Structure formats: structure tokens, C-alpha cells
Amino acid sequence: MQIMFKKRHSIEEVEEGKYLSPKFDENELIPVVTTDYKTGDILMHGYLNEEALKKTIETKEVHYWSRSRKKIWHKGQVSGFVQKVKEIKIDDDQDAVWISVDIGDGASCHVGYRSCFYRSIPLGEIENEEKIKIKFTEDKKIFDPKKVYKDEPNPTKL
Amino acid sequence: MQIMFKKRHSIEEVEEGKYLSPKFDENELIPVVTTDYKTGDILMHGYLNEEALKKTIETKEVHYWSRSRKKIWHKGQVSGFVQKVKEIKIDDDQDAVWISVDIGDGASCHVGYRSCFYRSIPLGEIENEEKIKIKFTEDKKIFDPKKVYKDEPNPTKL
């Protein structure tokens, strides 16, 4: 792969400069947030490595780094729910990426919901309880994961 | 601190259960994305530790874990731009948090822009170039960081 990123020479260049100088973490990954360009809802939080970022820019379809499978993951290859890129943004210190995507009427969550963020945490004083109850905010699944993923291993890790 | 999180016993409980069972990473942090509840725009990407998550739930004002300063960071303490929590969501495998906030007419970025994501990456084939030019999408700063932060160290690290 050709050198496509500017070296991080100064804080001013990183924050106010015109060139892409992403910072990958100790695992060579950068976190990415994907939102639905129509609703603004967050669909997923994931990670990119250098190759995944490049493929996403070039193909205009989101490629993540799968930490559970340890490989590039072209989202939608199995489920059909490809994420078409509308815009990619980088943050101030260039250590996080925001991708706005079009998923049509599809879903982004391997559990079957449209968004991975389908449960809400109650606010306010936590009483003398052991557990916090969370509330479902999506009431139906877009697809049945058992039918779509069949024997694929579940990416959720304990 | 009292035990407030359910232990992660099974994948089904984590994904479809009713209790908060967040997964903190090897640095005892969980990534968090903060959005403007009015526009849906992503304002910041940051991290929470257990204490920061608890304080955010209880006080309804966002408290991050500052990786550069290695301490709890009540956002807005210096700048005045407190982030008032409208909703907190957790994702499918409970290893990422989404907080929707009200910042009024304020800003969330230490560089002075409303959002930390003020630059866009061009899409399509990367030509035989060394660097990718990024484009500013916000045209004016909400505040002057030199006046607001004075001698505070810049959190951006090379």
C-alpha cells in the first residue's frame, strides 16, 4: 500500500491542517462510528485498521476490522446489508472516524435490529440496587439472525 | 462504589437481557459517542471508566475519562459548555455507549468548533499521492481556545 497519510508532525497540523494524519492505537486500530444519514441515528461503533479505512474510502462501502474474527470485514457480505458511504469525517486530534451511511430499509445489528443501540439506560440517582434495568427502544427485528447468519459464530464476546 | 452492573454470564443475556452489563476494555474503559440531540450530529468520541459512567447517569451531565490527564473530566468545567444528558444507550454486546446531549448554542471541541468532526475525507479512488486532503465543513469557531483554556495543556497527542 502506498503511503497515503501525512506523518503527525505537529499538533497544529493535526488539528488545523488540510491533510489526513490518522492516529492508530496500540492495536493499530482507529474507532469508527457509523450513523444513518437519513435519521442521524448511530447504527454501530466499530474499528478500522489502515487497510479497512483505505478500502472504505475507495469503494464507498464500509469495511471494518473485525476484532473477533481478526480480519477485514466488508459489512453486508453475509446479510446483504451493505453500508453505502455518504460522508466520512475525522475528528480534531484525528483518532476517531465518523461515517454517515445509507442502509436503505436494512439493518446494521447482528442481533437483527436496525441499530446496535436498541436499549436505553435510565437516568438519575442509582438506588441501593445491584443491577440497572435497561429499556428496549426498538420493538421489532428487521431480520432473523438465525436464518441470515446460520452457522457463523456470534461476534459478541463475554 | 456499590455493585451496579450485572455480571456478563451469557451472550443471550448481554444482547437481549434487561440489565446493564457493560464491558470495559483492557484499560478499564468503554468508548462513548456524544451526539447533539437537536441535529443528530456527532460532537465527540471519548471514553468512560466505571466511575465516569456512574457519574454521568446520576448527575445527567457528561463525565468522561480523560486519557491525556488520567482523571475524571466533568466536561464544561473550564469552558462552561456542560453537556446535559438527554438519553444514554448501550449497544448490542454492551461495549460502546451513545449519549445524546443538549449543549445549547455551545461547543464541544477544544479547538473551538461546535463538533470535533469538522473535517471531511474525500471519497473514491486514491490516486498515486502521498497525502489525502481533507476539507473543513465548519467555517467558524464558537469560541477562542486561547482565551478559554489559557494555560491548560492541549489534550491532542502526537
XYZ file of C-alpha atoms in Angstrom:
316
model
C 0.000 0.000 0.000
C 1.338 3.412 -0.920
C 1.878 5.976 1.783
C -1.403 7.882 1.911
C -1.299 9.520 5.315
C 0.676 12.551 6.333
C 3.011 11.982 9.260
C 1.905 13.596 12.510
C 4.496 16.358 12.778
C 2.774 18.965 14.942
C -0.414 19.368 16.956
C -1.349 22.421 14.895
C -1.081 20.442 11.646
C -3.141 17.561 13.073
C -5.887 19.861 14.373
C -5.997 22.639 11.804
C -4.145 21.212 8.827
C -5.530 20.101 5.495
C -4.128 16.562 5.440
C -5.345 13.232 6.740
C -2.998 12.064 9.533
C -4.980 9.413 11.418
C -3.705 8.040 14.698
C -3.999 4.277 15.068
C -3.910 2.898 18.614
C -1.609 0.299 20.183
C -3.581 -2.397 18.291
C -3.214 -0.450 15.003
C -6.921 0.409 15.050
C -8.964 3.614 14.980
C -12.524 3.681 16.370
C -15.357 4.444 13.951
C -18.963 5.473 14.497
C -21.485 4.798 11.753
C -24.691 6.815 11.513
C -27.776 6.567 9.330
C -27.565 9.599 7.003
C -31.356 9.939 6.943
C -32.210 9.766 10.655
C -28.847 10.681 12.218
C -29.154 7.642 14.498
C -25.977 5.840 15.443
C -26.027 2.386 13.874
C -22.741 0.921 15.098
C -19.471 1.536 16.879
C -16.531 -0.383 15.439
C -12.890 -0.249 14.411
C -10.830 0.290 11.254
C -7.249 -0.581 10.531
C -5.289 1.215 7.821
C -6.416 -1.188 5.084
C -10.087 -1.021 6.138
C -10.009 2.792 6.104
C -8.461 2.792 2.645
C -10.954 0.258 1.266
C -13.855 2.235 2.728
C -12.652 5.461 1.099
C -12.011 3.818 -2.270
C -15.043 1.514 -2.602
C -17.535 3.800 -0.804
C -18.777 0.754 1.122
C -17.829 0.347 4.772
C -15.099 -2.181 5.533
C -14.424 -2.674 9.254
C -11.687 -4.534 11.075
C -13.371 -7.410 12.872
C -11.664 -7.808 16.239
C -13.408 -11.143 16.897
C -12.516 -12.642 13.504
C -9.244 -10.725 13.147
C -9.808 -9.801 9.529
C -11.195 -7.143 7.206
C -14.976 -7.309 7.272
C -16.928 -5.987 4.294
C -20.146 -5.224 6.138
C -23.157 -6.815 4.443
C -21.304 -9.607 2.662
C -23.349 -12.239 4.520
C -26.517 -10.319 5.456
C -26.756 -8.283 2.255
C -26.992 -5.078 4.292
C -24.104 -3.195 2.715
C -23.403 0.263 4.162
C -23.059 2.810 1.351
C -20.868 5.708 2.388
C -22.333 9.220 2.154
C -19.592 11.035 4.085
C -16.508 10.303 6.177
C -15.259 12.744 8.795
C -12.214 12.774 11.056
C -12.089 14.381 14.489
C -9.880 17.136 15.897
C -6.919 15.007 17.007
C -7.580 12.523 14.182
C -8.032 9.474 16.402
C -11.715 8.770 15.609
C -13.760 8.485 12.406
C -17.451 9.222 11.702
C -19.059 7.577 8.673
C -22.548 8.552 7.536
C -24.156 5.741 5.511
C -27.197 4.680 3.521
C -28.564 1.255 4.516
C -31.973 1.709 2.871
C -34.594 -0.250 4.820
C -31.951 -2.652 6.111
C -30.313 -3.279 9.455
C -26.830 -2.924 10.890
C -27.009 -5.016 14.038
C -26.144 -8.735 14.050
C -28.927 -9.285 16.625
C -31.463 -8.228 13.972
C -32.309 -4.662 14.981
C -31.766 -1.648 12.715
C -29.249 -0.072 15.102
C -26.942 -1.789 17.583
C -28.100 0.814 20.123
C -31.576 -0.568 20.862
C -31.551 -0.219 24.652
C -31.683 2.895 26.824
C -30.157 3.375 30.306
C -32.376 5.103 32.899
C -31.058 8.431 34.245
C -30.843 9.799 37.775
C -29.750 8.644 41.192
C -28.822 4.967 41.302
C -30.589 3.496 44.304
C -29.184 0.809 46.509
C -29.573 -1.870 43.879
C -27.266 -4.340 42.381
C -28.437 -4.018 38.799
C -29.613 -1.295 36.440
C -32.564 -2.209 34.242
C -32.295 -1.106 30.626
C -35.246 -0.440 28.349
C -35.697 -1.631 24.768
C -36.253 1.255 22.337
C -36.700 -0.831 19.176
C -39.672 -3.155 19.246
C -39.087 -5.401 16.302
C -36.203 -7.031 14.496
C -35.638 -6.299 10.807
C -34.349 -9.825 10.179
C -33.917 -13.175 11.907
C -30.205 -13.667 12.663
C -30.555 -17.460 12.779
C -31.808 -17.534 9.204
C -29.318 -14.967 7.895
C -26.107 -15.945 9.675
C -26.782 -19.691 10.009
C -23.576 -21.242 11.366
C -21.481 -18.058 11.522
C -20.069 -17.580 15.031
C -21.648 -14.798 17.111
C -19.245 -11.812 17.279
C -20.320 -10.909 20.828
C -17.695 -11.925 23.379
C -18.193 -12.173 27.126
C -18.926 2.114 44.849
C -21.770 -0.354 45.078
C -22.047 -3.129 42.527
C -24.346 -1.671 39.869
C -23.614 -3.841 36.852
C -24.828 -7.343 36.202
C -22.063 -9.839 35.560
C -21.727 -10.985 31.952
C -22.985 -14.549 32.291
C -24.206 -15.362 28.781
C -24.240 -13.844 25.319
C -28.034 -14.031 25.244
C -28.306 -12.047 28.490
C -25.842 -9.426 27.245
C -27.602 -8.988 23.887
C -31.255 -9.491 24.779
C -31.375 -9.127 28.548
C -32.811 -6.305 30.599
C -29.735 -5.461 32.681
C -26.768 -3.199 32.174
C -23.605 -5.354 31.862
C -21.024 -3.077 30.254
C -17.713 -4.446 29.041
C -14.698 -2.335 29.907
C -11.573 -2.917 27.821
C -8.031 -3.826 28.899
C -7.588 -0.220 30.093
C -10.885 -0.379 32.057
C -12.535 1.990 29.584
C -15.594 1.862 27.344
C -15.827 4.088 24.235
C -18.595 6.704 24.126
C -20.042 8.747 21.283
C -21.806 12.003 22.089
C -24.373 13.478 19.712
C -26.302 16.750 19.644
C -29.905 15.764 20.425
C -31.249 18.526 18.170
C -29.225 17.976 14.998
C -28.096 14.360 15.470
C -24.518 15.431 14.658
C -21.715 13.617 16.408
C -19.982 16.058 18.740
C -17.247 13.877 20.242
C -15.788 10.404 20.596
C -14.339 9.676 24.031
C -14.041 7.163 26.840
C -15.709 6.395 30.178
C -14.461 4.340 33.078
C -16.876 2.830 35.584
C -16.918 5.917 37.787
C -17.442 8.284 34.838
C -20.378 6.195 33.580
C -21.946 6.217 37.025
C -21.479 9.967 37.498
C -22.947 10.644 34.054
C -26.047 8.558 34.830
C -26.546 10.119 38.257
C -25.791 13.790 37.562
C -27.202 13.855 33.999
C -24.089 15.783 32.931
C -21.407 14.005 30.900
C -18.274 12.978 32.795
C -15.559 11.435 30.615
C -12.330 9.689 31.491
C -9.535 11.894 30.198
C -6.818 9.623 28.830
C -4.361 12.531 28.499
C -4.908 13.826 32.042
C -5.698 10.395 33.537
C -8.656 11.616 35.562
C -12.424 12.053 35.538
C -13.294 15.025 33.385
C -16.560 16.859 34.006
C -16.977 18.291 30.515
C -17.559 22.044 30.593
C -15.903 22.721 33.942
C -13.387 25.066 32.310
C -15.192 26.153 29.127
C -18.676 26.353 30.655
C -20.027 24.118 27.877
C -21.594 21.434 30.052
C -23.235 18.541 28.168
C -26.717 17.911 29.580
C -27.743 14.295 29.051
C -30.983 13.636 27.159
C -30.521 9.880 26.684
C -27.895 7.168 27.173
C -27.924 3.988 25.095
C -25.804 0.839 25.178
C -25.024 -1.316 22.150
C -25.740 -4.996 21.432
C -22.634 -6.514 23.054
C -22.534 -3.680 25.627
C -19.038 -2.467 24.785
C -19.965 1.013 23.492
C -22.145 3.858 24.787
C -24.117 6.556 22.926
C -25.046 9.720 24.798
C -27.412 12.280 23.292
C -26.866 15.724 24.830
C -28.032 19.323 24.928
C -25.191 21.858 24.597
C -27.416 24.804 23.703
C -25.522 27.197 21.435
C -22.204 25.992 22.831
C -19.335 23.921 21.510
C -17.830 20.547 22.337
C -14.455 20.712 20.635
C -11.355 22.024 22.407
C -10.210 23.574 19.106
C -13.251 25.861 19.267
C -15.648 24.277 16.769
C -19.132 23.040 17.705
C -18.280 19.415 16.843
C -14.887 17.695 16.925
C -15.742 16.314 13.484
C -15.204 19.471 11.424
C -13.282 17.946 8.510
C -14.462 15.626 5.740
C -12.413 12.986 3.881
C -12.855 12.854 0.069
C -14.273 9.593 -1.323
C -13.212 7.456 -4.268
C -10.035 6.053 -5.756
C -6.893 7.258 -4.026
C -4.508 8.364 -6.736
C -0.809 7.987 -6.631
C -0.404 10.614 -3.986
C 1.293 10.695 -0.694
C -1.355 12.650 1.165
C -5.138 12.910 1.293
C -6.506 16.452 1.509
C -9.371 16.914 3.964
C -11.998 19.631 3.707
C -13.266 21.860 6.513
C -17.035 21.588 6.989
C -17.379 24.135 9.803
C -16.365 27.636 8.847
C -16.165 29.417 12.156
C -15.159 28.708 15.714
C -17.697 29.166 18.512
C -15.002 30.278 20.944
C -11.303 31.136 21.078
C -9.472 28.273 22.826
C -6.573 30.543 23.867
C -8.939 32.779 25.817
C -10.986 29.931 27.322
C -8.321 27.371 28.203
C -5.440 29.802 28.881
C -2.581 27.690 30.247
C -4.361 24.312 30.230
C -2.299 21.749 28.277
C -3.685 20.745 24.850
C -5.224 17.245 25.061
C -4.165 16.347 21.492
C -1.192 13.995 21.492
C 1.027 13.211 18.507
